[in-house]
CSV table of C-alpha atoms in Angstrom, one decimal:
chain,number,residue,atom,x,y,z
Q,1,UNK,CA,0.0,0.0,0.0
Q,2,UNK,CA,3.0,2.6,0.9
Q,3,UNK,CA,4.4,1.9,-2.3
Q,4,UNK,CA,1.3,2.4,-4.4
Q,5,UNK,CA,1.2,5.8,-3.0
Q,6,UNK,CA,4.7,6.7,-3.7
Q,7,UNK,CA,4.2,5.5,-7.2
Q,8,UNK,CA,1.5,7.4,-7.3
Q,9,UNK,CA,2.5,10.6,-5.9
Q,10,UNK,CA,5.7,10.2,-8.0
Q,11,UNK,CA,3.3,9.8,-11.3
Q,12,UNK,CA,1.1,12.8,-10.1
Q,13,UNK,CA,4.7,15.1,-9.8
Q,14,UNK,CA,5.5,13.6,-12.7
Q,15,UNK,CA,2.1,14.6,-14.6
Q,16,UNK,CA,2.4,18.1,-13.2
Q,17,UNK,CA,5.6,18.6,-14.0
Q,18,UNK,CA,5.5,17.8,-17.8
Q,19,UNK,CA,1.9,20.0,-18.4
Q,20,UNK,CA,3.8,22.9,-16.5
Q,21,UNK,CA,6.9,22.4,-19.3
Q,22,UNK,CA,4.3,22.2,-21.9
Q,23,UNK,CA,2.4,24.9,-20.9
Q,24,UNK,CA,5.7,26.9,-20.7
Q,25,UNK,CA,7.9,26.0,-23.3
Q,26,UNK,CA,6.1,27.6,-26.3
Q,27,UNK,CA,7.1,31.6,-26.2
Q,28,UNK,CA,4.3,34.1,-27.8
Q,29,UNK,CA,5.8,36.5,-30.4
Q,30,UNK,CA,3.9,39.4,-32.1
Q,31,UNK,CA,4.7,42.5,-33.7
Q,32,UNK,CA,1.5,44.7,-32.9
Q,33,UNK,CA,2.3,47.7,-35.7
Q,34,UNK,CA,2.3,44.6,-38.3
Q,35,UNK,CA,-1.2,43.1,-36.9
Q,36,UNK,CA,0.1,39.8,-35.6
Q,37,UNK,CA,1.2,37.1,-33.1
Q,38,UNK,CA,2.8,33.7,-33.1
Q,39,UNK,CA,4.1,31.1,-30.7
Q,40,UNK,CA,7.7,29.9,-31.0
Q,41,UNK,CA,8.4,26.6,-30.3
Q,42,UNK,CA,10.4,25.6,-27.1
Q,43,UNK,CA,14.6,24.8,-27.7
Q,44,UNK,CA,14.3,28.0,-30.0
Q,45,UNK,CA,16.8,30.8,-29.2
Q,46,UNK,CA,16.5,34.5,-30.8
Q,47,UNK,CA,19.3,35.0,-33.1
Q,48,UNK,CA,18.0,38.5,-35.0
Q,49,UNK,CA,15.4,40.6,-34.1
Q,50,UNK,CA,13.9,44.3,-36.1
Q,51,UNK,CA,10.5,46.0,-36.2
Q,52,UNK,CA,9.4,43.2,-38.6
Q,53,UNK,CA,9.9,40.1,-37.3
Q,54,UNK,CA,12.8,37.8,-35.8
Q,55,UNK,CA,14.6,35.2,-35.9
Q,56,UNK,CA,15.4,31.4,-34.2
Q,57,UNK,CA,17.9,29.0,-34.3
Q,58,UNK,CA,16.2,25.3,-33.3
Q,59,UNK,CA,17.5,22.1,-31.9
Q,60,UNK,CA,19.4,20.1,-34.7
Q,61,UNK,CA,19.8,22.6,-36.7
Q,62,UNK,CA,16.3,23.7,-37.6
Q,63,UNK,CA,16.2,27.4,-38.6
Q,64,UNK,CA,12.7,29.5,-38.4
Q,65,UNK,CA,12.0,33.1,-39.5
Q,66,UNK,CA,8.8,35.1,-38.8
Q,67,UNK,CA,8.1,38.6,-39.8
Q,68,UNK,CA,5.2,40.7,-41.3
Q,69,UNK,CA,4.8,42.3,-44.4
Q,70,UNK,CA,2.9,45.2,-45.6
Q,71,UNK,CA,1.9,43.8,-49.3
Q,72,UNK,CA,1.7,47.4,-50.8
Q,73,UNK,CA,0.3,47.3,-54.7
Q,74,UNK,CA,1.1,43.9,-54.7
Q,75,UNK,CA,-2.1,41.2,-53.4
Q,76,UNK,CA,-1.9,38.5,-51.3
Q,77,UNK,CA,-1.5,36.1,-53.7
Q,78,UNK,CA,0.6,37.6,-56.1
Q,79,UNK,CA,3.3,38.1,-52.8
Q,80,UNK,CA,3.1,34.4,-52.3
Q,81,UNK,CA,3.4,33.2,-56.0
Q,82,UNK,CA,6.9,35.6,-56.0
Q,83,UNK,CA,8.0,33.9,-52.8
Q,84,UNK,CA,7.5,30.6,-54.8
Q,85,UNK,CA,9.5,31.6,-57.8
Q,86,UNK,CA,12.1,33.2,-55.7
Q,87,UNK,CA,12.4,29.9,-53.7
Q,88,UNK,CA,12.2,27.8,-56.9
Q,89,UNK,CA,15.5,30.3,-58.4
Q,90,UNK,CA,17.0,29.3,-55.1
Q,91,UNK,CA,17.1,25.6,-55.7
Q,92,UNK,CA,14.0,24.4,-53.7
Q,93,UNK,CA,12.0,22.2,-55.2
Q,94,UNK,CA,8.3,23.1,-54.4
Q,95,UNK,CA,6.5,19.5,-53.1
Q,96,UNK,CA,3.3,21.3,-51.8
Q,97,UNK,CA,1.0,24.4,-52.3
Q,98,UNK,CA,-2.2,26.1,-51.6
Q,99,UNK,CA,-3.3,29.1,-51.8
Q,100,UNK,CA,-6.2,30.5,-50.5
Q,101,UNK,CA,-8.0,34.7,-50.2
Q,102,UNK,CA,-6.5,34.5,-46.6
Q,103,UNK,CA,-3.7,32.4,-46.5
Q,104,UNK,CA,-0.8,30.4,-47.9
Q,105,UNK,CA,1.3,27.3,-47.4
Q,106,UNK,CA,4.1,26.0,-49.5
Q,107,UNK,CA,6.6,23.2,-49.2
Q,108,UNK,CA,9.8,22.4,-50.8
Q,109,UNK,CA,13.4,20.3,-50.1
Q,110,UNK,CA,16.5,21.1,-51.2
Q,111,UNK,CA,20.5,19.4,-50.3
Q,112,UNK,CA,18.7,17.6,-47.6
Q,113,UNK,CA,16.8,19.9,-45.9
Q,114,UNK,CA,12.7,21.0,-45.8
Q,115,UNK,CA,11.5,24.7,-46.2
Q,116,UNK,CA,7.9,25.3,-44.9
Q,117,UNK,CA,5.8,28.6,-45.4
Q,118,UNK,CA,3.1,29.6,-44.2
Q,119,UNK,CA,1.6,33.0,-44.8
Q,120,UNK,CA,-1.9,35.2,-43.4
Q,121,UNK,CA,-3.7,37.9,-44.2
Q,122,UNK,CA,-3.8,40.8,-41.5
Q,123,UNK,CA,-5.2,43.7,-40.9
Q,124,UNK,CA,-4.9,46.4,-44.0
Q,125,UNK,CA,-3.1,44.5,-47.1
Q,126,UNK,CA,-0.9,43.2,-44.8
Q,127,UNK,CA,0.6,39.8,-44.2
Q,128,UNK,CA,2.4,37.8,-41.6
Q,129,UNK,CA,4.8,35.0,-42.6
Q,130,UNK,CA,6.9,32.2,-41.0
Q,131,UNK,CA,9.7,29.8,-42.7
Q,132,UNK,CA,11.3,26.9,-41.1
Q,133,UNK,CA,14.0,25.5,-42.5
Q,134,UNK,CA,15.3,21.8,-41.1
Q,135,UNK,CA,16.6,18.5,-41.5
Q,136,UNK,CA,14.2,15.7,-44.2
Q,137,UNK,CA,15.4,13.1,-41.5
Q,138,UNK,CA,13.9,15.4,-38.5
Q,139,UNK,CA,10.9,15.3,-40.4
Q,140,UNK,CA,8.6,13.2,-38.4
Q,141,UNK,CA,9.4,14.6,-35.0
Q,142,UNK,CA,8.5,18.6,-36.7
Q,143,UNK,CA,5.3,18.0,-38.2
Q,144,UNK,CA,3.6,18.1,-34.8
Q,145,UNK,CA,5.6,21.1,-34.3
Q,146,UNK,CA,5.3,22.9,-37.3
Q,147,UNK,CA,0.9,22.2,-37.4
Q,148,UNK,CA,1.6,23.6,-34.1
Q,149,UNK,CA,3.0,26.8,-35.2
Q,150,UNK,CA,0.6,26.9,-38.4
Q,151,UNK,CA,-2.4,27.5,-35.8
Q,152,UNK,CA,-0.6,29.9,-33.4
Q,153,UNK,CA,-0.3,32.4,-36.7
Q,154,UNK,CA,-2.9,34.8,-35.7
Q,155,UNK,CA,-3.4,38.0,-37.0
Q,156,UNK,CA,-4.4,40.3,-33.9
Q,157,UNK,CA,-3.9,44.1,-32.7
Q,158,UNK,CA,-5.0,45.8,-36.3
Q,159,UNK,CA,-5.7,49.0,-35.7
């Protein structure tokens, strides 16, 4: 009996614990004059930040960028369709692509590595972008991650 409650209070510890790191780990990010916010994954560190967006460096080697636009003449979908020829001059090879009025996601690989995009519509012809960059053999453990960071794109704080 003593040692079914050890276990026990070990497993509740143990339970609190890990939804505290979970709750914790992911870091909101937003740039409120460009309309938007966005939740970096946890292991990322801040390697360049400006008014537009930031920078991360991730575990092994993963690389992610977000930032915010401000489209200008240019729509929302003719900004995405450049960022798809730009990446195609660059070497990627474009496996996936939608487009839609609000938003965008693209895929691509290239010398080893993957190169997701995703894009929204914010507040007044303005957009708000991420691109992560990592290994094809980490590919499986950042899917969750990346669907993850898909659904913390939000635009918020137009004005």
């Amino acid at each position: 009996m003593k040692s079914m409650r050890r276990l026990l209070l070990g497993f509740t510890a143990f339970l609190i614990c890990t939804t505290w790191l979970q709750a914790e780990a992911w870091t909101p990010f937003g740039v409120r004059q460009l309309g938007f916010t966005f939740d970096i994954p946890p292991g990322f560190a801040l390697t360049q930040h400006s008014q537009q967006g930031a920078a991360f460096r991730g575990p092994r080697e993963a690389f992610l960028v977000v930032w915010g636009a401000r489209l200008g003449k240019a729509s929302f979908r003719a900004e995405i369709e450049h960022r798809m020829i730009e990446d195609e001059k660059a070497g990627w090879r474009l496996t996936y692509q939608r487009i839609a009025p609000r938003w965008a996601s693209y895929s691509g690989v290239k010398n080893g590595e993957i190169r997701y995009v995703r894009a929204i519509m914010v507040c007044d012809e303005r957009a708000a972008l991420f691109t992560m960059n990592y290994r094809q053999t980490e590919k499986e453990p950042y899917d969750p991650i990346v669907v993850r960071m898909v659904r913390s794109l939000k635009a918020q704080g137009c004005s």
